[in-house]
């Protein structure tokens, strides 16, 4: 039992950002009044973005960052493919689909642009 708990803890540590996002979505769906109250100001969105970058930065090892900087051609090719090719593909796929609120289409395009 303890071994299984360690595996779950290791998985949760490795996947903390996706698990946090899923938990937040479920929590918001179960208690929407808190989401409405939190949306009254921009402080929560700013805090979440800062927290995501801080957590990601703290988990990044210095050796990994140095390796990425040394392989700048591969990093540049990855950035172009992620930021350009996927966003163009997302626009081409979502333009013909009629969405009830237009914001859904914009949200889907932005989602596809995320690395």
PDB file of N, CA and C in Angstrom:
ATOM      1  N   UNK A   1       0.820  -1.190   0.000  1.00  0.00           N
ATOM      2  CA  UNK A   1       0.000   0.000   0.000  1.00  0.00           C
ATOM      3  C   UNK A   1       0.872   1.267   0.000  1.00  0.00           C
ATOM      4  N   UNK A   2       1.935   1.235   0.775  1.00  0.00           N
ATOM      5  CA  UNK A   2       2.821   2.398   0.840  1.00  0.00           C
ATOM      6  C   UNK A   2       3.523   2.623  -0.493  1.00  0.00           C
ATOM      7  N   UNK A   3       3.852   1.522  -1.188  1.00  0.00           N
ATOM      8  CA  UNK A   3       4.502   1.640  -2.490  1.00  0.00           C
ATOM      9  C   UNK A   3       3.568   2.292  -3.503  1.00  0.00           C
ATOM     10  N   UNK A   4       2.310   1.895  -3.459  1.00  0.00           N
ATOM     11  CA  UNK A   4       1.316   2.472  -4.372  1.00  0.00           C
ATOM     12  C   UNK A   4       1.121   3.955  -4.074  1.00  0.00           C
ATOM     13  N   UNK A   5       1.134   4.322  -2.799  1.00  0.00           N
ATOM     14  CA  UNK A   5       0.985   5.718  -2.413  1.00  0.00           C
ATOM     15  C   UNK A   5       2.174   6.550  -2.889  1.00  0.00           C
ATOM     16  N   UNK A   6       3.366   5.984  -2.855  1.00  0.00           N
ATOM     17  CA  UNK A   6       4.552   6.677  -3.360  1.00  0.00           C
ATOM     18  C   UNK A   6       4.454   6.895  -4.861  1.00  0.00           C
ATOM     19  N   UNK A   7       3.928   5.889  -5.581  1.00  0.00           N
ATOM     20  CA  UNK A   7       3.757   6.022  -7.028  1.00  0.00           C
ATOM     21  C   UNK A   7       2.769   7.139  -7.359  1.00  0.00           C
ATOM     22  N   UNK A   8       1.675   7.192  -6.612  1.00  0.00           N
ATOM     23  CA  UNK A   8       0.670   8.237  -6.837  1.00  0.00           C
ATOM     24  C   UNK A   8       1.273   9.607  -6.528  1.00  0.00           C
ATOM     25  N   UNK A   9       2.037   9.721  -5.452  1.00  0.00           N
ATOM     26  CA  UNK A   9       2.691  10.977  -5.107  1.00  0.00           C
ATOM     27  C   UNK A   9       3.690  11.419  -6.159  1.00  0.00           C
ATOM     28  N   UNK A  10       4.437  10.461  -6.685  1.00  0.00           N
ATOM     29  CA  UNK A  10       5.414  10.771  -7.738  1.00  0.00           C
ATOM     30  C   UNK A  10       4.704  11.250  -9.005  1.00  0.00           C
ATOM     31  N   UNK A  11       3.594  10.583  -9.354  1.00  0.00           N
ATOM     32  CA  UNK A  11       2.815  10.991 -10.515  1.00  0.00           C
ATOM     33  C   UNK A  11       2.233  12.391 -10.312  1.00  0.00           C
ATOM     34  N   UNK A  12       1.692  12.640  -9.114  1.00  0.00           N
ATOM     35  CA  UNK A  12       1.098  13.953  -8.832  1.00  0.00           C
ATOM     36  C   UNK A  12       2.149  15.055  -8.873  1.00  0.00           C
ATOM     37  N   UNK A  13       3.355  14.756  -8.420  1.00  0.00           N
ATOM     38  CA  UNK A  13       4.423  15.755  -8.468  1.00  0.00           C
ATOM     39  C   UNK A  13       4.845  16.052  -9.899  1.00  0.00           C
ATOM     40  N   UNK A  14       4.911  15.004 -10.722  1.00  0.00           N
ATOM     41  CA  UNK A  14       5.318  15.193 -12.116  1.00  0.00           C
ATOM     42  C   UNK A  14       4.233  15.893 -12.932  1.00  0.00           C
ATOM     43  N   UNK A  15       2.985  15.663 -12.592  1.00  0.00           N
ATOM     44  CA  UNK A  15       1.867  16.204 -13.370  1.00  0.00           C
ATOM     45  C   UNK A  15       1.067  17.227 -12.568  1.00  0.00           C
ATOM     46  N   UNK A  16       1.745  18.059 -11.786  1.00  0.00           N
ATOM     47  CA  UNK A  16       1.031  18.971 -10.885  1.00  0.00           C
ATOM     48  C   UNK A  16       0.213  20.022 -11.641  1.00  0.00           C
ATOM     49  N   UNK A  17       0.707  20.530 -12.740  1.00  0.00           N
ATOM     50  CA  UNK A  17      -0.036  21.570 -13.454  1.00  0.00           C
ATOM     51  C   UNK A  17      -1.311  21.036 -14.109  1.00  0.00           C
ATOM     52  N   UNK A  18      -1.249  19.936 -14.889  1.00  0.00           N
ATOM     53  CA  UNK A  18      -2.508  19.422 -15.449  1.00  0.00           C
ATOM     54  C   UNK A  18      -3.499  18.975 -14.374  1.00  0.00           C
ATOM     55  N   UNK A  19      -3.000  18.361 -13.309  1.00  0.00           N
ATOM     56  CA  UNK A  19      -3.898  17.944 -12.236  1.00  0.00           C
ATOM     57  C   UNK A  19      -4.539  19.158 -11.562  1.00  0.00           C
ATOM     58  N   UNK A  20      -3.763  20.220 -11.377  1.00  0.00           N
ATOM     59  CA  UNK A  20      -4.321  21.434 -10.791  1.00  0.00           C
ATOM     60  C   UNK A  20      -5.385  22.066 -11.671  1.00  0.00           C
ATOM     61  N   UNK A  21      -5.150  22.061 -12.979  1.00  0.00           N
ATOM     62  CA  UNK A  21      -6.146  22.623 -13.900  1.00  0.00           C
ATOM     63  C   UNK A  21      -7.428  21.801 -13.914  1.00  0.00           C
ATOM     64  N   UNK A  22      -7.292  20.472 -13.930  1.00  0.00           N
ATOM     65  CA  UNK A  22      -8.477  19.607 -13.912  1.00  0.00           C
ATOM     66  C   UNK A  22      -9.226  19.775 -12.591  1.00  0.00           C
ATOM     67  N   UNK A  23      -8.484  19.807 -11.489  1.00  0.00           N
ATOM     68  CA  UNK A  23      -9.124  20.014 -10.185  1.00  0.00           C
ATOM     69  C   UNK A  23      -9.863  21.349 -10.145  1.00  0.00           C
ATOM     70  N   UNK A  24      -9.258  22.385 -10.689  1.00  0.00           N
ATOM     71  CA  UNK A  24      -9.890  23.704 -10.692  1.00  0.00           C
ATOM     72  C   UNK A  24     -11.162  23.714 -11.523  1.00  0.00           C
ATOM     73  N   UNK A  25     -11.144  23.029 -12.650  1.00  0.00           N
ATOM     74  CA  UNK A  25     -12.336  22.971 -13.496  1.00  0.00           C
ATOM     75  C   UNK A  25     -13.465  22.217 -12.801  1.00  0.00           C
ATOM     76  N   UNK A  26     -13.135  21.087 -12.174  1.00  0.00           N
ATOM     77  CA  UNK A  26     -14.159  20.316 -11.461  1.00  0.00           C
ATOM     78  C   UNK A  26     -14.689  21.113 -10.270  1.00  0.00           C
ATOM     79  N   UNK A  27     -13.797  21.746  -9.533  1.00  0.00           N
ATOM     80  CA  UNK A  27     -14.197  22.559  -8.390  1.00  0.00           C
ATOM     81  C   UNK A  27     -15.091  23.708  -8.831  1.00  0.00           C
ATOM     82  N   UNK A  28     -14.740  24.350  -9.935  1.00  0.00           N
ATOM     83  CA  UNK A  28     -15.552  25.446 -10.454  1.00  0.00           C
ATOM     84  C   UNK A  28     -16.909  24.990 -10.951  1.00  0.00           C
ATOM     85  N   UNK A  29     -16.960  23.771 -11.499  1.00  0.00           N
ATOM     86  CA  UNK A  29     -18.249  23.247 -11.963  1.00  0.00           C
ATOM     87  C   UNK A  29     -19.144  22.872 -10.786  1.00  0.00           C
ATOM     88  N   UNK A  30     -18.545  22.398  -9.707  1.00  0.00           N
ATOM     89  CA  UNK A  30     -19.335  22.014  -8.537  1.00  0.00           C
ATOM     90  C   UNK A  30     -19.781  23.224  -7.712  1.00  0.00           C
ATOM     91  N   UNK A  31     -18.937  24.250  -7.633  1.00  0.00           N
ATOM     92  CA  UNK A  31     -19.249  25.443  -6.845  1.00  0.00           C
ATOM     93  C   UNK A  31     -19.035  26.678  -7.731  1.00  0.00           C
ATOM     94  N   UNK A  32     -19.966  26.960  -8.644  1.00  0.00           N
ATOM     95  CA  UNK A  32     -19.763  28.076  -9.578  1.00  0.00           C
ATOM     96  C   UNK A  32     -19.802  29.450  -8.920  1.00  0.00           C
ATOM     97  N   UNK A  33     -20.403  29.576  -7.759  1.00  0.00           N
ATOM     98  CA  UNK A  33     -20.471  30.887  -7.108  1.00  0.00           C
ATOM     99  C   UNK A  33     -19.072  31.403  -6.765  1.00  0.00           C
ATOM    100  N   UNK A  34     -18.165  30.513  -6.390  1.00  0.00           N
ATOM    101  CA  UNK A  34     -16.794  30.939  -6.099  1.00  0.00           C
ATOM    102  C   UNK A  34     -16.091  31.440  -7.353  1.00  0.00           C
ATOM    103  N   UNK A  35     -16.349  30.771  -8.494  1.00  0.00           N
ATOM    104  CA  UNK A  35     -15.761  31.217  -9.757  1.00  0.00           C
ATOM    105  C   UNK A  35     -16.271  32.586 -10.163  1.00  0.00           C
ATOM    106  N   UNK A  36     -17.542  32.831  -9.958  1.00  0.00           N
ATOM    107  CA  UNK A  36     -18.116  34.133 -10.286  1.00  0.00           C
ATOM    108  C   UNK A  36     -17.518  35.210  -9.384  1.00  0.00           C
ATOM    109  N   UNK A  37     -17.361  34.890  -8.114  1.00  0.00           N
ATOM    110  CA  UNK A  37     -16.773  35.865  -7.183  1.00  0.00           C
ATOM    111  C   UNK A  37     -15.311  36.127  -7.524  1.00  0.00           C
ATOM    112  N   UNK A  38     -14.583  35.089  -7.912  1.00  0.00           N
ATOM    113  CA  UNK A  38     -13.163  35.256  -8.247  1.00  0.00           C
ATOM    114  C   UNK A  38     -12.974  36.009  -9.550  1.00  0.00           C
ATOM    115  N   UNK A  39     -13.962  35.963 -10.437  1.00  0.00           N
ATOM    116  CA  UNK A  39     -13.814  36.635 -11.732  1.00  0.00           C
ATOM    117  C   UNK A  39     -14.084  38.124 -11.645  1.00  0.00           C
ATOM    118  N   UNK A  40     -14.409  38.618 -10.470  1.00  0.00           N
ATOM    119  CA  UNK A  40     -14.715  40.041 -10.347  1.00  0.00           C
ATOM    120  C   UNK A  40     -13.471  40.922 -10.474  1.00  0.00           C
ATOM    121  N   UNK A  41     -12.292  40.349 -10.304  1.00  0.00           N
ATOM    122  CA  UNK A  41     -11.064  41.120 -10.444  1.00  0.00           C
ATOM    123  C   UNK A  41     -10.033  40.359 -11.255  1.00  0.00           C
ATOM    124  N   UNK A  42      -8.991  41.052 -11.684  1.00  0.00           N
ATOM    125  CA  UNK A  42      -7.955  40.416 -12.488  1.00  0.00           C
ATOM    126  C   UNK A  42      -6.860  39.780 -11.642  1.00  0.00           C
ATOM    127  N   UNK A  43      -6.916  39.930 -10.346  1.00  0.00           N
ATOM    128  CA  UNK A  43      -5.828  39.454  -9.480  1.00  0.00           C
ATOM    129  C   UNK A  43      -5.667  37.948  -9.550  1.00  0.00           C
ATOM    130  N   UNK A  44      -6.781  37.207  -9.654  1.00  0.00           N
ATOM    131  CA  UNK A  44      -6.683  35.750  -9.665  1.00  0.00           C
ATOM    132  C   UNK A  44      -6.025  35.242 -10.945  1.00  0.00           C
ATOM    133  N   UNK A  45      -6.374  35.823 -12.087  1.00  0.00           N
ATOM    134  CA  UNK A  45      -5.768  35.406 -13.346  1.00  0.00           C
ATOM    135  C   UNK A  45      -4.272  35.704 -13.347  1.00  0.00           C
ATOM    136  N   UNK A  46      -3.900  36.858 -12.848  1.00  0.00           N
ATOM    137  CA  UNK A  46      -2.473  37.206 -12.779  1.00  0.00           C
ATOM    138  C   UNK A  46      -1.742  36.259 -11.839  1.00  0.00           C
ATOM    139  N   UNK A  47      -2.342  35.965 -10.700  1.00  0.00           N
ATOM    140  CA  UNK A  47      -1.729  35.043  -9.744  1.00  0.00           C
ATOM    141  C   UNK A  47      -1.539  33.661 -10.358  1.00  0.00           C
ATOM    142  N   UNK A  48      -2.540  33.169 -11.086  1.00  0.00           N
ATOM    143  CA  UNK A  48      -2.443  31.834 -11.681  1.00  0.00           C
ATOM    144  C   UNK A  48      -1.333  31.766 -12.727  1.00  0.00           C
ATOM    145  N   UNK A  49      -1.224  32.778 -13.563  1.00  0.00           N
ATOM    146  CA  UNK A  49      -0.165  32.790 -14.575  1.00  0.00           C
ATOM    147  C   UNK A  49       1.205  32.840 -13.915  1.00  0.00           C
ATOM    148  N   UNK A  50       1.360  33.688 -12.913  1.00  0.00           N
ATOM    149  CA  UNK A  50       2.633  33.774 -12.198  1.00  0.00           C
ATOM    150  C   UNK A  50       2.961  32.440 -11.520  1.00  0.00           C
ATOM    151  N   UNK A  51       1.959  31.813 -10.895  1.00  0.00           N
ATOM    152  CA  UNK A  51       2.183  30.535 -10.218  1.00  0.00           C
ATOM    153  C   UNK A  51       2.596  29.446 -11.206  1.00  0.00           C
ATOM    154  N   UNK A  52       1.962  29.397 -12.375  1.00  0.00           N
ATOM    155  CA  UNK A  52       2.315  28.381 -13.372  1.00  0.00           C
ATOM    156  C   UNK A  52       3.763  28.551 -13.818  1.00  0.00           C
ATOM    157  N   UNK A  53       4.173  29.790 -14.089  1.00  0.00           N
ATOM    158  CA  UNK A  53       5.558  30.014 -14.520  1.00  0.00           C
ATOM    159  C   UNK A  53       6.551  29.750 -13.391  1.00  0.00           C
ATOM    160  N   UNK A  54       6.201  30.113 -12.171  1.00  0.00           N
ATOM    161  CA  UNK A  54       7.098  29.841 -11.048  1.00  0.00           C
ATOM    162  C   UNK A  54       7.259  28.340 -10.813  1.00  0.00           C
ATOM    163  N   UNK A  55       6.163  27.600 -10.833  1.00  0.00           N
ATOM    164  CA  UNK A  55       6.241  26.152 -10.626  1.00  0.00           C
ATOM    165  C   UNK A  55       7.034  25.511 -11.749  1.00  0.00           C
ATOM    166  N   UNK A  56       6.762  25.910 -12.980  1.00  0.00           N
ATOM    167  CA  UNK A  56       7.517  25.365 -14.113  1.00  0.00           C
ATOM    168  C   UNK A  56       8.993  25.696 -14.030  1.00  0.00           C
ATOM    169  N   UNK A  57       9.313  26.916 -13.621  1.00  0.00           N
ATOM    170  CA  UNK A  57      10.710  27.317 -13.495  1.00  0.00           C
ATOM    171  C   UNK A  57      11.428  26.601 -12.375  1.00  0.00           C
ATOM    172  N   UNK A  58      10.729  26.367 -11.271  1.00  0.00           N
ATOM    173  CA  UNK A  58      11.364  25.665 -10.149  1.00  0.00           C
ATOM    174  C   UNK A  58      11.620  24.200 -10.466  1.00  0.00           C
ATOM    175  N   UNK A  59      10.794  23.631 -11.337  1.00  0.00           N
ATOM    176  CA  UNK A  59      10.983  22.226 -11.688  1.00  0.00           C
ATOM    177  C   UNK A  59      12.040  22.035 -12.777  1.00  0.00           C
ATOM    178  N   UNK A  60      12.412  23.116 -13.454  1.00  0.00           N
ATOM    179  CA  UNK A  60      13.391  23.029 -14.528  1.00  0.00           C
ATOM    180  C   UNK A  60      14.800  22.915 -13.948  1.00  0.00           C
ATOM    181  N   UNK A  61      15.501  21.931 -14.402  1.00  0.00           N
ATOM    182  CA  UNK A  61      16.874  21.740 -13.944  1.00  0.00           C
ATOM    183  C   UNK A  61      17.806  22.618 -14.790  1.00  0.00           C
ATOM    184  N   UNK A  62      18.874  23.105 -14.167  1.00  0.00           N
ATOM    185  CA  UNK A  62      19.818  23.986 -14.851  1.00  0.00           C
ATOM    186  C   UNK A  62      20.464  23.278 -16.034  1.00  0.00           C
ATOM    187  N   UNK A  63      20.774  21.991 -15.873  1.00  0.00           N
ATOM    188  CA  UNK A  63      21.399  21.238 -16.963  1.00  0.00           C
ATOM    189  C   UNK A  63      20.458  21.152 -18.171  1.00  0.00           C
ATOM    190  N   UNK A  64      19.161  20.988 -17.914  1.00  0.00           N
ATOM    191  CA  UNK A  64      18.201  20.915 -19.021  1.00  0.00           C
ATOM    192  C   UNK A  64      18.124  22.248 -19.758  1.00  0.00           C
ATOM    193  N   UNK A  65      18.156  23.349 -19.018  1.00  0.00           N
ATOM    194  CA  UNK A  65      18.115  24.666 -19.653  1.00  0.00           C
ATOM    195  C   UNK A  65      19.367  24.904 -20.486  1.00  0.00           C
ATOM    196  N   UNK A  66      20.522  24.492 -19.971  1.00  0.00           N
ATOM    197  CA  UNK A  66      21.766  24.653 -20.724  1.00  0.00           C
ATOM    198  C   UNK A  66      21.754  23.807 -21.993  1.00  0.00           C
ATOM    199  N   UNK A  67      21.224  22.586 -21.901  1.00  0.00           N
ATOM    200  CA  UNK A  67      21.130  21.727 -23.094  1.00  0.00           C
ATOM    201  C   UNK A  67      20.215  22.354 -24.140  1.00  0.00           C
ATOM    202  N   UNK A  68      19.105  22.942 -23.709  1.00  0.00           N
ATOM    203  CA  UNK A  68      18.178  23.574 -24.652  1.00  0.00           C
ATOM    204  C   UNK A  68      18.811  24.787 -25.323  1.00  0.00           C
ATOM    205  N   UNK A  69      19.585  25.554 -24.561  1.00  0.00           N
ATOM    206  CA  UNK A  69      20.247  26.717 -25.139  1.00  0.00           C
ATOM    207  C   UNK A  69      21.367  26.307 -26.091  1.00  0.00           C
ATOM    208  N   UNK A  70      22.020  25.189 -25.818  1.00  0.00           N
ATOM    209  CA  UNK A  70      23.082  24.715 -26.707  1.00  0.00           C
ATOM    210  C   UNK A  70      22.504  24.217 -28.028  1.00  0.00           C
ATOM    211  N   UNK A  71      21.337  23.633 -27.991  1.00  0.00           N
ATOM    212  CA  UNK A  71      20.691  23.139 -29.207  1.00  0.00           C
ATOM    213  C   UNK A  71      19.674  24.170 -29.690  1.00  0.00           C
ATOM    214  N   UNK A  72      20.140  25.373 -29.988  1.00  0.00           N
ATOM    215  CA  UNK A  72      19.232  26.464 -30.322  1.00  0.00           C
ATOM    216  C   UNK A  72      18.501  26.228 -31.640  1.00  0.00           C
ATOM    217  N   UNK A  73      19.124  25.490 -32.583  1.00  0.00           N
ATOM    218  CA  UNK A  73      18.444  25.232 -33.855  1.00  0.00           C
ATOM    219  C   UNK A  73      17.214  24.352 -33.631  1.00  0.00           C
ATOM    220  N   UNK A  74      17.372  23.329 -32.815  1.00  0.00           N
ATOM    221  CA  UNK A  74      16.255  22.438 -32.524  1.00  0.00           C
ATOM    222  C   UNK A  74      15.182  23.172 -31.737  1.00  0.00           C
ATOM    223  N   UNK A  75      15.595  24.004 -30.789  1.00  0.00           N
ATOM    224  CA  UNK A  75      14.644  24.781 -30.010  1.00  0.00           C
ATOM    225  C   UNK A  75      13.868  25.747 -30.908  1.00  0.00           C
ATOM    226  N   UNK A  76      14.558  26.390 -31.846  1.00  0.00           N
ATOM    227  CA  UNK A  76      13.893  27.315 -32.767  1.00  0.00           C
ATOM    228  C   UNK A  76      12.911  26.573 -33.674  1.00  0.00           C
ATOM    229  N   UNK A  77      13.314  25.406 -34.172  1.00  0.00           N
ATOM    230  CA  UNK A  77      12.413  24.616 -35.019  1.00  0.00           C
ATOM    231  C   UNK A  77      11.178  24.179 -34.236  1.00  0.00           C
ATOM    232  N   UNK A  78      11.371  23.796 -32.989  1.00  0.00           N
ATOM    233  CA  UNK A  78      10.233  23.417 -32.148  1.00  0.00           C
ATOM    234  C   UNK A  78       9.299  24.576 -31.887  1.00  0.00           C
ATOM    235  N   UNK A  79       9.867  25.741 -31.631  1.00  0.00           N
ATOM    236  CA  UNK A  79       9.038  26.921 -31.382  1.00  0.00           C
ATOM    237  C   UNK A  79       8.236  27.301 -32.629  1.00  0.00           C
ATOM    238  N   UNK A  80       8.877  27.250 -33.790  1.00  0.00           N
ATOM    239  CA  UNK A  80       8.171  27.583 -35.033  1.00  0.00           C
ATOM    240  C   UNK A  80       7.045  26.585 -35.278  1.00  0.00           C
ATOM    241  N   UNK A  81       7.331  25.304 -35.094  1.00  0.00           N
ATOM    242  CA  UNK A  81       6.292  24.306 -35.351  1.00  0.00           C
ATOM    243  C   UNK A  81       5.153  24.422 -34.352  1.00  0.00           C
ATOM    244  N   UNK A  82       5.461  24.695 -33.091  1.00  0.00           N
ATOM    245  CA  UNK A  82       4.404  24.793 -32.083  1.00  0.00           C
ATOM    246  C   UNK A  82       3.611  26.084 -32.250  1.00  0.00           C
ATOM    247  N   UNK A  83       4.296  27.198 -32.401  1.00  0.00           N
ATOM    248  CA  UNK A  83       3.604  28.482 -32.406  1.00  0.00           C
ATOM    249  C   UNK A  83       3.022  28.850 -33.760  1.00  0.00           C
ATOM    250  N   UNK A  84       3.625  28.395 -34.852  1.00  0.00           N
ATOM    251  CA  UNK A  84       3.134  28.775 -36.176  1.00  0.00           C
ATOM    252  C   UNK A  84       2.281  27.686 -36.818  1.00  0.00           C
ATOM    253  N   UNK A  85       2.852  26.496 -36.947  1.00  0.00           N
ATOM    254  CA  UNK A  85       2.135  25.445 -37.671  1.00  0.00           C
ATOM    255  C   UNK A  85       0.858  25.015 -36.962  1.00  0.00           C
ATOM    256  N   UNK A  86       0.911  24.851 -35.642  1.00  0.00           N
ATOM    257  CA  UNK A  86      -0.297  24.422 -34.944  1.00  0.00           C
ATOM    258  C   UNK A  86      -1.356  25.518 -34.913  1.00  0.00           C
ATOM    259  N   UNK A  87      -0.949  26.780 -34.836  1.00  0.00           N
ATOM    260  CA  UNK A  87      -1.951  27.845 -34.835  1.00  0.00           C
ATOM    261  C   UNK A  87      -2.610  27.993 -36.211  1.00  0.00           C
ATOM    262  N   UNK A  88      -1.837  27.851 -37.276  1.00  0.00           N
ATOM    263  CA  UNK A  88      -2.424  27.901 -38.622  1.00  0.00           C
ATOM    264  C   UNK A  88      -3.360  26.717 -38.826  1.00  0.00           C
ATOM    265  N   UNK A  89      -2.929  25.538 -38.402  1.00  0.00           N
ATOM    266  CA  UNK A  89      -3.786  24.349 -38.501  1.00  0.00           C
ATOM    267  C   UNK A  89      -5.054  24.529 -37.687  1.00  0.00           C
ATOM    268  N   UNK A  90      -4.934  25.100 -36.489  1.00  0.00           N
ATOM    269  CA  UNK A  90      -6.115  25.327 -35.646  1.00  0.00           C
ATOM    270  C   UNK A  90      -7.087  26.276 -36.319  1.00  0.00           C
ATOM    271  N   UNK A  91      -6.575  27.337 -36.915  1.00  0.00           N
ATOM    272  CA  UNK A  91      -7.458  28.280 -37.607  1.00  0.00           C
ATOM    273  C   UNK A  91      -8.154  27.609 -38.785  1.00  0.00           C
ATOM    274  N   UNK A  92      -7.418  26.823 -39.540  1.00  0.00           N
ATOM    275  CA  UNK A  92      -8.026  26.151 -40.696  1.00  0.00           C
ATOM    276  C   UNK A  92      -9.074  25.133 -40.270  1.00  0.00           C
ATOM    277  N   UNK A  93      -8.867  24.481 -39.131  1.00  0.00           N
ATOM    278  CA  UNK A  93      -9.824  23.483 -38.667  1.00  0.00           C
ATOM    279  C   UNK A  93     -11.045  24.102 -38.003  1.00  0.00           C
ATOM    280  N   UNK A  94     -10.873  25.217 -37.324  1.00  0.00           N
ATOM    281  CA  UNK A  94     -11.990  25.782 -36.577  1.00  0.00           C
ATOM    282  C   UNK A  94     -12.802  26.824 -37.340  1.00  0.00           C
ATOM    283  N   UNK A  95     -12.261  27.406 -38.400  1.00  0.00           N
ATOM    284  CA  UNK A  95     -13.022  28.423 -39.139  1.00  0.00           C
ATOM    285  C   UNK A  95     -14.334  27.896 -39.713  1.00  0.00           C
ATOM    286  N   UNK A  96     -14.369  26.702 -40.308  1.00  0.00           N
ATOM    287  CA  UNK A  96     -15.648  26.263 -40.879  1.00  0.00           C
ATOM    288  C   UNK A  96     -16.668  25.765 -39.851  1.00  0.00           C
ATOM    289  N   UNK A  97     -16.266  25.575 -38.607  1.00  0.00           N
ATOM    290  CA  UNK A  97     -17.176  25.042 -37.593  1.00  0.00           C
ATOM    291  C   UNK A  97     -17.976  26.200 -36.989  1.00  0.00           C
ATOM    292  N   UNK A  98     -19.313  26.117 -37.050  1.00  0.00           N
ATOM    293  CA  UNK A  98     -20.112  27.195 -36.437  1.00  0.00           C
ATOM    294  C   UNK A  98     -20.255  26.966 -34.927  1.00  0.00           C
ATOM    295  N   UNK A  99     -19.802  27.921 -34.150  1.00  0.00           N
ATOM    296  CA  UNK A  99     -19.941  27.866 -32.698  1.00  0.00           C
ATOM    297  C   UNK A  99     -21.018  28.856 -32.281  1.00  0.00           C
ATOM    298  N   UNK A 100     -21.797  28.492 -31.261  1.00  0.00           N
ATOM    299  CA  UNK A 100     -22.886  29.374 -30.810  1.00  0.00           C
ATOM    300  C   UNK A 100     -22.315  30.700 -30.306  1.00  0.00           C
ATOM    301  N   UNK A 101     -21.555  30.750 -29.236  1.00  0.00           N
ATOM    302  CA  UNK A 101     -20.852  32.000 -28.943  1.00  0.00           C
ATOM    303  C   UNK A 101     -19.530  32.024 -29.707  1.00  0.00           C
ATOM    304  N   UNK A 102     -19.205  33.151 -30.282  1.00  0.00           N
ATOM    305  CA  UNK A 102     -17.973  33.257 -31.073  1.00  0.00           C
ATOM    306  C   UNK A 102     -16.739  33.096 -30.203  1.00  0.00           C
ATOM    307  N   UNK A 103     -16.883  33.331 -28.910  1.00  0.00           N
ATOM    308  CA  UNK A 103     -15.744  33.209 -28.007  1.00  0.00           C
ATOM    309  C   UNK A 103     -15.235  31.778 -27.920  1.00  0.00           C
ATOM    310  N   UNK A 104     -16.120  30.797 -28.120  1.00  0.00           N
ATOM    311  CA  UNK A 104     -15.692  29.392 -28.100  1.00  0.00           C
ATOM    312  C   UNK A 104     -14.673  29.120 -29.198  1.00  0.00           C
ATOM    313  N   UNK A 105     -14.910  29.686 -30.368  1.00  0.00           N
ATOM    314  CA  UNK A 105     -13.983  29.511 -31.480  1.00  0.00           C
ATOM    315  C   UNK A 105     -12.629  30.128 -31.153  1.00  0.00           C
ATOM    316  N   UNK A 106     -12.644  31.332 -30.609  1.00  0.00           N
ATOM    317  CA  UNK A 106     -11.395  31.991 -30.226  1.00  0.00           C
ATOM    318  C   UNK A 106     -10.678  31.196 -29.133  1.00  0.00           C
ATOM    319  N   UNK A 107     -11.421  30.699 -28.162  1.00  0.00           N
ATOM    320  CA  UNK A 107     -10.823  29.895 -27.097  1.00  0.00           C
ATOM    321  C   UNK A 107     -10.199  28.626 -27.622  1.00  0.00           C
ATOM    322  N   UNK A 108     -10.841  27.982 -28.583  1.00  0.00           N
ATOM    323  CA  UNK A 108     -10.287  26.759 -29.168  1.00  0.00           C
ATOM    324  C   UNK A 108      -9.016  27.051 -29.949  1.00  0.00           C
ATOM    325  N   UNK A 109      -8.987  28.156 -30.673  1.00  0.00           N
ATOM    326  CA  UNK A 109      -7.780  28.535 -31.406  1.00  0.00           C
ATOM    327  C   UNK A 109      -6.644  28.832 -30.436  1.00  0.00           C
ATOM    328  N   UNK A 110      -6.936  29.559 -29.366  1.00  0.00           N
ATOM    329  CA  UNK A 110      -5.902  29.843 -28.364  1.00  0.00           C
ATOM    330  C   UNK A 110      -5.427  28.564 -27.703  1.00  0.00           C
ATOM    331  N   UNK A 111      -6.326  27.638 -27.442  1.00  0.00           N
ATOM    332  CA  UNK A 111      -5.946  26.350 -26.841  1.00  0.00           C
ATOM    333  C   UNK A 111      -4.992  25.595 -27.749  1.00  0.00           C
ATOM    334  N   UNK A 112      -5.249  25.598 -29.041  1.00  0.00           N
ATOM    335  CA  UNK A 112      -4.362  24.896 -29.973  1.00  0.00           C
ATOM    336  C   UNK A 112      -2.988  25.566 -30.073  1.00  0.00           C
ATOM    337  N   UNK A 113      -2.917  26.844 -29.766  1.00  0.00           N
ATOM    338  CA  UNK A 113      -1.637  27.552 -29.835  1.00  0.00           C
ATOM    339  C   UNK A 113      -0.737  27.284 -28.635  1.00  0.00           C
ATOM    340  N   UNK A 114      -1.290  26.684 -27.593  1.00  0.00           N
ATOM    341  CA  UNK A 114      -0.505  26.422 -26.378  1.00  0.00           C
ATOM    342  C   UNK A 114       0.478  25.286 -26.599  1.00  0.00           C
ATOM    343  N   UNK A 115       1.712  25.478 -26.167  1.00  0.00           N
ATOM    344  CA  UNK A 115       2.694  24.374 -26.321  1.00  0.00           C
ATOM    345  C   UNK A 115       2.462  23.264 -25.329  1.00  0.00           C
TER     346      UNK A 115
END
